[in-house]
Coordinates of C-alpha atoms (C1' of nucleotides) in Angstrom, one line a residue:
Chain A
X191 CA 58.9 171.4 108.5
X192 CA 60.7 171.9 105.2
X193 CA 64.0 174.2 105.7
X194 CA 64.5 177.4 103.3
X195 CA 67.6 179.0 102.5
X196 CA 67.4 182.5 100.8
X197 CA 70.4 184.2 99.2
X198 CA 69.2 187.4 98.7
X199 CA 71.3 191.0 99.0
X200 CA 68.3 193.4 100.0
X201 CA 68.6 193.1 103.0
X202 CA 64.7 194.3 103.0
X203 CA 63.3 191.8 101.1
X204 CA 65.7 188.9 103.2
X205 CA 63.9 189.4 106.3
X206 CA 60.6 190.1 104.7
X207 CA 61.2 186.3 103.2
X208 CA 62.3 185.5 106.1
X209 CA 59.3 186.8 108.2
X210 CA 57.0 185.7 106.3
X211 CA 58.3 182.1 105.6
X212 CA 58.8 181.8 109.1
X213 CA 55.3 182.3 110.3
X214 CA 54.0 179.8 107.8
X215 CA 56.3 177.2 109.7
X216 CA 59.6 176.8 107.4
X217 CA 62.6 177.1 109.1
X218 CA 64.5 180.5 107.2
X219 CA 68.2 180.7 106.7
X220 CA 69.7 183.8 105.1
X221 CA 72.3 184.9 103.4
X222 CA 73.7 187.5 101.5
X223 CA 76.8 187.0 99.0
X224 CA 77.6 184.2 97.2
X225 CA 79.9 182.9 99.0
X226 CA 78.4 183.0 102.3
X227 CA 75.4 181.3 100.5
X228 CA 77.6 178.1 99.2
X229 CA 79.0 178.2 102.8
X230 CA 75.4 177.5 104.5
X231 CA 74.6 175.0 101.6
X232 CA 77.2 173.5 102.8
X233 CA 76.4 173.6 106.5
X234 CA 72.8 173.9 106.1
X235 CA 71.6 171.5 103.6
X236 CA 68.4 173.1 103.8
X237 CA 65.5 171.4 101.9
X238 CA 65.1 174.8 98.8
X239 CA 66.9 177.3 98.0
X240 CA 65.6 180.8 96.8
X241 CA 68.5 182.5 94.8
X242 CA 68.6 185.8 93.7
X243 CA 70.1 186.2 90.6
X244 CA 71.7 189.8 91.0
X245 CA 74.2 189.1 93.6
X246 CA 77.0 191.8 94.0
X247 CA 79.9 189.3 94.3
X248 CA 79.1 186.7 91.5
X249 CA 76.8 186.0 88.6
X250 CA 74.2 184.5 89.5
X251 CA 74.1 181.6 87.0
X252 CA 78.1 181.1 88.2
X253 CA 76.7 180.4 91.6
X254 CA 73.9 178.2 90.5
X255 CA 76.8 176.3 88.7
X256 CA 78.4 175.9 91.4
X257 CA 75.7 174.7 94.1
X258 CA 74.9 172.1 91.2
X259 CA 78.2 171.0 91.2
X260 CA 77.9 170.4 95.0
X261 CA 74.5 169.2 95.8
X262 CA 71.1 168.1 93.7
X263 CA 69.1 170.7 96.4
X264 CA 66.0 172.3 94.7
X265 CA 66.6 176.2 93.3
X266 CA 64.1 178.6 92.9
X267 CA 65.4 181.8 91.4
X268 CA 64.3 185.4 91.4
X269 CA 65.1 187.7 89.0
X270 CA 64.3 191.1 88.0
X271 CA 61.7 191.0 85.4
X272 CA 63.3 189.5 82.4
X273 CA 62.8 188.4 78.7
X274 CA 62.1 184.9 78.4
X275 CA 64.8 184.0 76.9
X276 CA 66.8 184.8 80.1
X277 CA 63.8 182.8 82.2
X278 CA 64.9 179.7 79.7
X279 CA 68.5 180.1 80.3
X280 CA 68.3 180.0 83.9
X281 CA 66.5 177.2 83.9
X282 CA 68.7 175.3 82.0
X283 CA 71.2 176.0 84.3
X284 CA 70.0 174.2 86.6
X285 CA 67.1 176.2 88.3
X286 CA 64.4 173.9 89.2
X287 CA 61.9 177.2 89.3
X288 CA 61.7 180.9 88.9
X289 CA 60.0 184.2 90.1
X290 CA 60.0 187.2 88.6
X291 CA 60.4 190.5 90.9
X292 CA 58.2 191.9 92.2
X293 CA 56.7 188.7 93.8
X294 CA 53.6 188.3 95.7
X295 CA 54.1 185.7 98.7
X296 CA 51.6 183.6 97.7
X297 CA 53.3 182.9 94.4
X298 CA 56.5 182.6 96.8
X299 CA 54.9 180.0 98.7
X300 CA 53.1 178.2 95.7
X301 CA 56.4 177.8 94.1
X302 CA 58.0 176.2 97.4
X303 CA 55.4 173.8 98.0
X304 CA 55.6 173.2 93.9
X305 CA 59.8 172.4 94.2
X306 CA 59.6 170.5 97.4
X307 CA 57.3 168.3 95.9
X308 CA 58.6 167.1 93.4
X309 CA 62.0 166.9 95.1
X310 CA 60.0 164.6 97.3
X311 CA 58.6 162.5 94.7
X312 CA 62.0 161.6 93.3
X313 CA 62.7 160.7 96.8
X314 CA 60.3 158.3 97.0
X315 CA 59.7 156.5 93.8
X316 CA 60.9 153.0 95.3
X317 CA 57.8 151.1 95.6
X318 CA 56.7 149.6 98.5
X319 CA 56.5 145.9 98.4
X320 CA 55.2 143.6 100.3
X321 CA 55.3 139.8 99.4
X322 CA 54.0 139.5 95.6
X323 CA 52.3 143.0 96.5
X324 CA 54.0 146.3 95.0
X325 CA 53.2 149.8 95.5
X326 CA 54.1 153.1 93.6
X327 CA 52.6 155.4 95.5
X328 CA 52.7 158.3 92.7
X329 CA 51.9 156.6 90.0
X330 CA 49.0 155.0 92.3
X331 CA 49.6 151.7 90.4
X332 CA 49.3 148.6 92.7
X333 CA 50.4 145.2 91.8
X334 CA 50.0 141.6 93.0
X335 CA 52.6 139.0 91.3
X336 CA 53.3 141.4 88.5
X337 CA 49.9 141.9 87.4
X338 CA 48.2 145.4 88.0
X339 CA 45.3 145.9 90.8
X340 CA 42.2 147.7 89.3
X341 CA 41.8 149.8 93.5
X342 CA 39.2 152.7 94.0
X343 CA 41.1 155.5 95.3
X344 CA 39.9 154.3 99.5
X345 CA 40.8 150.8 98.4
X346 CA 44.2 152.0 97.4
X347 CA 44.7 154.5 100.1
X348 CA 43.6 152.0 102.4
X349 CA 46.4 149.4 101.2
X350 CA 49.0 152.1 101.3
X351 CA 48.3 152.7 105.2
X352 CA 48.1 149.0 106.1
X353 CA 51.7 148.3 104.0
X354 CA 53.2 151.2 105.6
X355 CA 52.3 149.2 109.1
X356 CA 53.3 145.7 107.7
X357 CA 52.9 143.7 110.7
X358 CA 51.7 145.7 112.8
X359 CA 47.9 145.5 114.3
X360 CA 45.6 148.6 113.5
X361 CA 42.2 149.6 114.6
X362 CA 39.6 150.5 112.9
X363 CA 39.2 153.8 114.4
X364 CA 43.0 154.7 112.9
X365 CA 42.2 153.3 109.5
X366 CA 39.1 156.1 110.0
X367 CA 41.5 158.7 111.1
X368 CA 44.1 158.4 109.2
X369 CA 42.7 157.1 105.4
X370 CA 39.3 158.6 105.8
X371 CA 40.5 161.8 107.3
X372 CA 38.4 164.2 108.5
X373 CA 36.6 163.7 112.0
X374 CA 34.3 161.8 109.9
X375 CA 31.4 160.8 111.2
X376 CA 30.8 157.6 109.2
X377 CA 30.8 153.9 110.8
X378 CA 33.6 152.1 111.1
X379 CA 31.3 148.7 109.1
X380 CA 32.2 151.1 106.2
X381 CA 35.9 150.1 106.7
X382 CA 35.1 145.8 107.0
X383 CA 33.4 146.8 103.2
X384 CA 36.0 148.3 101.9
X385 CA 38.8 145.0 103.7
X386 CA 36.5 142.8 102.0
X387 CA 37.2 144.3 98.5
X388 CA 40.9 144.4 99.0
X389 CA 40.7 140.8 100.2
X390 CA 38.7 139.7 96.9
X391 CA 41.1 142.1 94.9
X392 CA 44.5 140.3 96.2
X393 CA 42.7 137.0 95.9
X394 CA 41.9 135.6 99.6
X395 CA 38.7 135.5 101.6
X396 CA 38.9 136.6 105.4
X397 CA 38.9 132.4 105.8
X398 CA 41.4 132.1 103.6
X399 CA 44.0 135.0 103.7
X400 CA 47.3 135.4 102.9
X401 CA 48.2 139.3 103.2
X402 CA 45.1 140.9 105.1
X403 CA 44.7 139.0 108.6
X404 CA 42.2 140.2 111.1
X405 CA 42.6 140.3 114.8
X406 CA 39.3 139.6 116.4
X407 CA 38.9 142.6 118.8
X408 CA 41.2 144.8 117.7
X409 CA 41.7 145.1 114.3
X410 CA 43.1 144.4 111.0
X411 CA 47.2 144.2 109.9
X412 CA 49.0 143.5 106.5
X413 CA 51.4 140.6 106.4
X414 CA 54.4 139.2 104.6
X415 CA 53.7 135.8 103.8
X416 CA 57.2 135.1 102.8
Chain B
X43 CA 80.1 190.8 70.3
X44 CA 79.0 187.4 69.2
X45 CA 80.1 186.1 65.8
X46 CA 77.3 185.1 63.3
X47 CA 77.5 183.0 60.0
X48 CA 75.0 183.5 57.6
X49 CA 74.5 180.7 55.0
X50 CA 72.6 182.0 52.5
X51 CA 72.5 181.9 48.5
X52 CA 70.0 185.0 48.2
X53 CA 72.4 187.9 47.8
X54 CA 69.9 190.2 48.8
X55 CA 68.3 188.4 52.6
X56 CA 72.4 187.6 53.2
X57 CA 73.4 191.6 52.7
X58 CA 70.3 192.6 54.7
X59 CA 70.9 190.1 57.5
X60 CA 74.6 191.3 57.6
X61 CA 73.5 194.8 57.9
X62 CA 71.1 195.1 60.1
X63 CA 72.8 192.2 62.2
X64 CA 76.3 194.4 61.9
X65 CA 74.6 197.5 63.4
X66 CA 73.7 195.1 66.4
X67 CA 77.2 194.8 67.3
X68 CA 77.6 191.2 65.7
X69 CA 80.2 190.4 63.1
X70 CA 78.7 189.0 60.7
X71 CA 80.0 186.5 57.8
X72 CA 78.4 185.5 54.9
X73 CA 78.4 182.5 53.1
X74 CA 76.0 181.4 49.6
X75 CA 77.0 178.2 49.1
X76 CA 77.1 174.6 51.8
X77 CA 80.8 173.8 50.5
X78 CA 81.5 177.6 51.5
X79 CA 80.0 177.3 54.4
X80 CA 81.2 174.1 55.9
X81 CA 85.0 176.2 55.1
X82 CA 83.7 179.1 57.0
X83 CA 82.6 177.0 59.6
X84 CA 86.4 175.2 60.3
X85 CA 87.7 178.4 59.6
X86 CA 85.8 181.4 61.7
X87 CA 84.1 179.0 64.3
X88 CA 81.2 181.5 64.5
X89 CA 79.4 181.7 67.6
X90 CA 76.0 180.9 66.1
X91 CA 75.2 179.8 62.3
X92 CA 71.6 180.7 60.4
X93 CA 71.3 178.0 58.0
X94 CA 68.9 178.5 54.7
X95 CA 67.3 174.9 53.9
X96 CA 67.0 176.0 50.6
X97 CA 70.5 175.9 49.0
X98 CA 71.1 174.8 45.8
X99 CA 74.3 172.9 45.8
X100 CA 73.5 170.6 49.1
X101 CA 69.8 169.4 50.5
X102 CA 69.5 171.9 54.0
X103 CA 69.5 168.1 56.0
X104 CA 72.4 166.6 54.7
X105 CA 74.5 170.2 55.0
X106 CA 73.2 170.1 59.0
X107 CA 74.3 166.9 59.5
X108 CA 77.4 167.5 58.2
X109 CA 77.7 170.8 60.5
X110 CA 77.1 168.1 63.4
X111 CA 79.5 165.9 62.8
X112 CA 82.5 168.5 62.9
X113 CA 81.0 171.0 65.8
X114 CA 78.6 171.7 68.3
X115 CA 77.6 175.4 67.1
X116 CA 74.5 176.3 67.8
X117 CA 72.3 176.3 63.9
X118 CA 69.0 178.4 63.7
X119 CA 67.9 177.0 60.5
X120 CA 65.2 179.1 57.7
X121 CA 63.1 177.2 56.1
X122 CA 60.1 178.8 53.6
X123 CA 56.8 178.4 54.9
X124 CA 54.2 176.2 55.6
X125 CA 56.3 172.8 56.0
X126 CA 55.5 171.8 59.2
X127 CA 56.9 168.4 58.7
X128 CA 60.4 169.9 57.5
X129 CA 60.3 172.0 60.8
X130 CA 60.4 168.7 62.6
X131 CA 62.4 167.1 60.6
X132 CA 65.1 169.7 60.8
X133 CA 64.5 170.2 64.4
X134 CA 65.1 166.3 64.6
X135 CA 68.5 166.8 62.5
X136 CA 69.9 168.5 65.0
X137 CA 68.5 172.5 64.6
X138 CA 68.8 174.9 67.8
X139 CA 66.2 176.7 66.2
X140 CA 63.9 177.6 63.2
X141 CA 62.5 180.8 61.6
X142 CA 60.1 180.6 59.0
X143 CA 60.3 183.1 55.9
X144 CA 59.6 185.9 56.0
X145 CA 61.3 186.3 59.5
X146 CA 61.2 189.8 60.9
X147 CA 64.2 191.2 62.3
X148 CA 63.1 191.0 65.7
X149 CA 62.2 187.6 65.7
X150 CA 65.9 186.6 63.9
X151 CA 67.5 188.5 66.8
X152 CA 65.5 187.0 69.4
X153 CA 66.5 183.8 68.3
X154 CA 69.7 184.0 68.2
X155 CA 70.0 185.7 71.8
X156 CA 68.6 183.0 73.0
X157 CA 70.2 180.1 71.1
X158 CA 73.8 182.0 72.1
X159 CA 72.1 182.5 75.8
X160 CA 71.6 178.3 75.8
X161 CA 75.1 177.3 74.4
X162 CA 76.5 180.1 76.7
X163 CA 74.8 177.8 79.5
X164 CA 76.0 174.9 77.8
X165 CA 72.8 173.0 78.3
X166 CA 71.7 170.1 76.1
X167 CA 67.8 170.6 74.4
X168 CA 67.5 167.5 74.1
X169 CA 63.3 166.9 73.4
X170 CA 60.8 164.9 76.2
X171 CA 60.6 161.7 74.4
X172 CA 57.0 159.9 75.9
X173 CA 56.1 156.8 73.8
X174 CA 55.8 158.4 70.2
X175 CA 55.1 162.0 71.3
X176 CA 58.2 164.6 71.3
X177 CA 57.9 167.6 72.8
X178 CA 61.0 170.3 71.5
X179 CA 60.6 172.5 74.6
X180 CA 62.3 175.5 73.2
X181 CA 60.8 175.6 70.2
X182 CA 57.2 174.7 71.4
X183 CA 56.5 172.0 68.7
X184 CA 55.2 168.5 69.6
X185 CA 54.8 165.6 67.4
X186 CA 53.0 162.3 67.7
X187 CA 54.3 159.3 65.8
X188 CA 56.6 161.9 64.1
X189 CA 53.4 164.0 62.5
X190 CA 53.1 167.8 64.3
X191 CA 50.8 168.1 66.3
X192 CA 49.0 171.8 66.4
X193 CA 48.3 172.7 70.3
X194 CA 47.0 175.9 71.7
X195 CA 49.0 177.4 74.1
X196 CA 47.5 176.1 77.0
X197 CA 47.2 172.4 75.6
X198 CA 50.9 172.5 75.1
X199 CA 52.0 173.6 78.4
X200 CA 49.6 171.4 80.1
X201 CA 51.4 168.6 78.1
X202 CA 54.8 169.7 79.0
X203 CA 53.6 169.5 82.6
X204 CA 52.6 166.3 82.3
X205 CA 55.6 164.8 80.2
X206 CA 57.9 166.3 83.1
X207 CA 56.1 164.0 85.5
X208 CA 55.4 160.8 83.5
X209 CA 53.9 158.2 85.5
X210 CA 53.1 160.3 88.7
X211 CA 49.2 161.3 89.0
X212 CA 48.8 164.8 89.5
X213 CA 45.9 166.3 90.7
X214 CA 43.8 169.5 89.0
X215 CA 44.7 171.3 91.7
X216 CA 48.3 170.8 91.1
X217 CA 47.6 171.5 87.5
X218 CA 45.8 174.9 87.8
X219 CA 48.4 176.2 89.9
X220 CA 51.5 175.2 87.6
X221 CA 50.0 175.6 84.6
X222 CA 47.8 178.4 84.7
X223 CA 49.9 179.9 87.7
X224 CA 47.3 181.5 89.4
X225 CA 46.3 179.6 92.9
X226 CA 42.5 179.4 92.7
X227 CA 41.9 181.4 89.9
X228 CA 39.3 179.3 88.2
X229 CA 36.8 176.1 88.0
X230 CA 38.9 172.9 87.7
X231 CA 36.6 172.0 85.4
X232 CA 38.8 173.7 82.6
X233 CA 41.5 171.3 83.3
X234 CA 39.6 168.8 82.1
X235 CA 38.0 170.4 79.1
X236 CA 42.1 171.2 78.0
X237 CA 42.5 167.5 78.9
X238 CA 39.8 166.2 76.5
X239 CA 41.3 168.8 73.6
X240 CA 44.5 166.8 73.8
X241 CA 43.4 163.7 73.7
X242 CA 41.3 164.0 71.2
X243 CA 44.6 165.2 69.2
X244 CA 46.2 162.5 70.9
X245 CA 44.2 160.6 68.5
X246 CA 42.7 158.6 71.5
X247 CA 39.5 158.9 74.0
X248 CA 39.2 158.7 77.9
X249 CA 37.8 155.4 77.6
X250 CA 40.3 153.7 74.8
X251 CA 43.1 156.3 76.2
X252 CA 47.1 155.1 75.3
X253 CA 48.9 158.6 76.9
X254 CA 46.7 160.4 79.5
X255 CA 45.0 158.4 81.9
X256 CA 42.5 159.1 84.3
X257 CA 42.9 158.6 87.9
X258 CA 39.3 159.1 89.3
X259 CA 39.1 161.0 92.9
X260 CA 42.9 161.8 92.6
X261 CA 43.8 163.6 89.2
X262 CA 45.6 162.5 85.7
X263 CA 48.6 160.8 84.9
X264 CA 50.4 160.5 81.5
X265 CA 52.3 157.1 80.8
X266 CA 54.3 155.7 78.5
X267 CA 52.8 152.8 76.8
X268 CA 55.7 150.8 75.6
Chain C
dC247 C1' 36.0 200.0 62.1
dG248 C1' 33.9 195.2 61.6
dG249 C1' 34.3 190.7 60.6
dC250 C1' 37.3 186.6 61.1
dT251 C1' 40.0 183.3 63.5
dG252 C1' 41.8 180.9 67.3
dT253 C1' 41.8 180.3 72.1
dC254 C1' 40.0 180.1 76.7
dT255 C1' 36.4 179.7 80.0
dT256 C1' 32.0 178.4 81.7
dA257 C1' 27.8 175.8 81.8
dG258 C1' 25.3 171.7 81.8
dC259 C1' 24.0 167.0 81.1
dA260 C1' 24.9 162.2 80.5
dA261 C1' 27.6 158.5 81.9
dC262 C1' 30.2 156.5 85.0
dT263 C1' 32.6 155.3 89.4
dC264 C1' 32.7 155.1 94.1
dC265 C1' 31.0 155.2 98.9
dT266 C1' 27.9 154.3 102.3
dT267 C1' 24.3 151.9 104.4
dA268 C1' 21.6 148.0 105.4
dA269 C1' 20.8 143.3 106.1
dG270 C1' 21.7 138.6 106.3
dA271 C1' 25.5 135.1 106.6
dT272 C1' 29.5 133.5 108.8
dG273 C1' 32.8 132.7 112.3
dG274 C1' 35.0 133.1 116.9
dT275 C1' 34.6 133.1 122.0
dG276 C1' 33.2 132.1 126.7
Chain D
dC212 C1' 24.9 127.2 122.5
dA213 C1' 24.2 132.2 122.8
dC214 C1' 26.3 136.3 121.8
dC215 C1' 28.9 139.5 119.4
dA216 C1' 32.3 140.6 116.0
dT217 C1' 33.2 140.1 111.4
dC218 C1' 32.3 139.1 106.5
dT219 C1' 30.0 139.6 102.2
dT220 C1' 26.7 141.2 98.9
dA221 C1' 23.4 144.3 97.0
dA222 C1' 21.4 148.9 95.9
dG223 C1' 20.7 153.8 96.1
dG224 C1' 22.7 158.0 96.1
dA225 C1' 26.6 161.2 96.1
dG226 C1' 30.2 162.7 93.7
dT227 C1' 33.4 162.7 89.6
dT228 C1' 34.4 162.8 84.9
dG229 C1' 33.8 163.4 79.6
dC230 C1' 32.4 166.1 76.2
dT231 C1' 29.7 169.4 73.6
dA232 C1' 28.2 173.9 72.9
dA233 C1' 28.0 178.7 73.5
dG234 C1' 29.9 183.1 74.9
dA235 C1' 34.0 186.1 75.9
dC236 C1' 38.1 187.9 74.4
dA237 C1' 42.2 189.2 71.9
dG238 C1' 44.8 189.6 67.6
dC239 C1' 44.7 190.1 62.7
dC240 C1' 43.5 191.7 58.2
dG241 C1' 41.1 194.2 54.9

DNA sequence: CGGCTGTCTTAGCAACTCCTTAAGATGGTG
DNA sequence: CACCATCTTAAGGAGTTGCTAAGACAGCCG
C-alpha cells in the first residue's frame, strides 16, 4: 500500500487526513512545520506528499523548493481558495497537483490515486522485452523484430502476463484468473483461442513455435529463444 | 512594489496605464518609442515590461527579440485585435503574455500578477510541443502546423491532458475524473463526443487519425507521429 | 427582456471490433 | 491404436466506438 505524508499545521484536519487515509489502506505520516516535514522526507520517503501551503514556519513554495531540490517524490498541495494565478504558480514550482480548501475526501483520494499513477508510469516506461518481442505496457504497443503487433486488448493482456512469467509454466486456470479477472465463469478452450491468435500474430504455429511453447498437461509458458 | 515599463507610443493608453497602474502600488515608467525602450530596459531593469506591437519606429517582433537577447524580463505584449496568427507568432517570439486591445484594467493587472508570480517562481513556459501541435499552457492557445487552432474549453483541457501523457493510453475513466474533475459525474460517452470535436479540428478522422488514437476496450492515446 | 452565440451534455444509430462458443482437425501419450 | 489434450477456424452475438443532431444552459448585446 502506497505511503502518504501530510504536512499540514491544523492539527484537526492532520488527523482527520490521517484517519481517513488510513482506513482506505495508505500508510499516513504527519507532520506539522516545515522542517519536521523535510526531516520525514528524508526518513520516510513516502510514496506522495500532501503539502499545505500555509505553514507557520516557511512559505510554502520555499519548502516545495526545497523537497524538489532533494527528491523527485509526487506533491499535492492544498491551499486556501485561491486565484488562479496562484494555482499556476504553485504548480510551476514544482507541485505535481492541487486542492483547494475546503476539500471533500473523495477529491483527496481521486487526486492521490491521480499523482501515484503517473509517478508509477514514469517508473515503468522500460519495455519489457523478450527475444525480438517488446512491450510498453502504457502505451500498449507490442512489437516483434521492430515491427508493431496489431493485439486485441485479451491478446495483449494475455502476452503481458505470459512475458512477466518468461520461462515459467502457467495454467490455464491462472491465465483465467489473472487476465480474465473476475470469477469468470467462461471455459478455459476460450484461452487455447486466444494462444492460437498470439501464435499466428508472432509468426509460429503450436508445431512450429519459437516464443509460446505448450506443456501438455499443464499449461502454456513464454520463452526466450535467444 | 513591482516595477513596470510601459512601451507605448499612444500618449494617452501610456498616461492611463501609468495612472491607474501607479495607484496599484507599481512604479511605473513609460516609454513611446523601441530605441527608448531597449535604454529603459538596460537602465531600470523593470520587473515586468508591456510591449505595444504597434510602434512606429521598430516592427513589435524584431523589438521582442531584441528584449531577449539582453534579458529575461518577463514581456506581456498588446497587440490590436483580431490577429490570431500575430498572437502566436508573438507568443512564439518569446511573449509571457498577450492582451488584446481594448484590454480592461482588470485583465492588464491580472496578467501581470501572474506573469511577475511565474518569474518570481522562476519557471520556464516553455509550450508542449507534440508533432506540429503547440499547446502555450498559460495562455491557453494551441496551434497545429503553426495555424491557431479555436478549442472550447473543454476540448482544450482534454488536449492538455493528453499532451502531458503522450504515448500512454488513458482510459475515459481516467479522463472524466481529471478533466472534468468530478468522479462519476457523467456518461463517458461525452469523452468521446469532445474527442471527435478535436479531431475533426485536428484536421483528421478516427479512421485516418495522425494524433489521437484509439485504443478499443482500454481508452485513447495521443502520439507523436514523427 | 429576448434573441443570439458558443459550449456542453445526452441520446441514438450505424459501423466496427472483439469474445465466446462450437466443431472438426491435429498431435501426444500410454 | 484409442483416448484425451490441444490447435485452428468459422460465425453469431455482445460490447465498444464514431458521429450527428437536438436540447439545455450561460453569457452577451441590443
Amino acid at each position: 500500500m502506497p505511503s502518504v505524508l501530510i504536512i499540514e499545521d491544523d492539527q484537526r484536519i492532520r488527523e482527520l487526513v490521517t484517519r481517513v487515509l488510513s482506513e482506505k489502506g495508505y500508510e499516513v505520516g504527519g507532520a506539522a512545520t516545515a522542517l519536521d516535514g523535510l526531516q520525514r522526507i528524508v526518513q520516510d520517503s513516502p510514496d506522495v506528499v500532501i503539502l499545505d501551503m500555509g505553514l507557520p514556519d516557511l512559505d510554502g513554495r520555499e519548502l516545495l523548493k526545497m523537497i524538489r531540490a532533494i527528491t523527485d517524490v509526487p506533491v499535492v498541495v492544498a491551499t486556501a481558495r485561491g486565484e488562479d494565478a496562484e494555482v499556476i504558480r504553485t504548480l510551476d514550482s514544482g507541485a505535481d497537483d492541487y486542492l483547494i480548501k475546503p476539500f471533500s475526501v473523495e477529491q483527496l483520494e481521486a487526486r492521490l490515486r491521480a499523482v501515484l499513477r503517473r509517478s508509477a508510469a514514469d517508473s515503468s516506461i522500460m519495455p519489457i522485452v523478450v527475444g525480438g518481442i517488446q512491450i510498453h505496457v502504457e502505451a500498449r504497443v507490442a512489437t516483434l523484430d521492430g515491427r508493431a503487433l496489431q493485439l486485441s486488448p485479451k491478446e495483449f493482456d494475455l502476452l503481458v502476463f505470459l512475458a512477466n512469467r518468461v520461462g515459467v509454466v502457467v495454467s490455464r486456470r491462472q491465465i483465467m484468473a489473472e487476465v480474465w479477472r473476475q470469477p469468470y465463469g467462461g471455459s478455459e478452450k476460450t484461452v487455447d483461442v486466444h494462444i492460437s491468435w498470439l501464435r499466428k500474430k508472432l509468426g509460429e504455429t503450436a508445431a512450429q513455435s519459437r516464443y509460446i511453447e505448450t506443456v501438455h498437461g499443464v499449461g502454456i509458458k513464454l520463452v526466450d529463444p535467444t
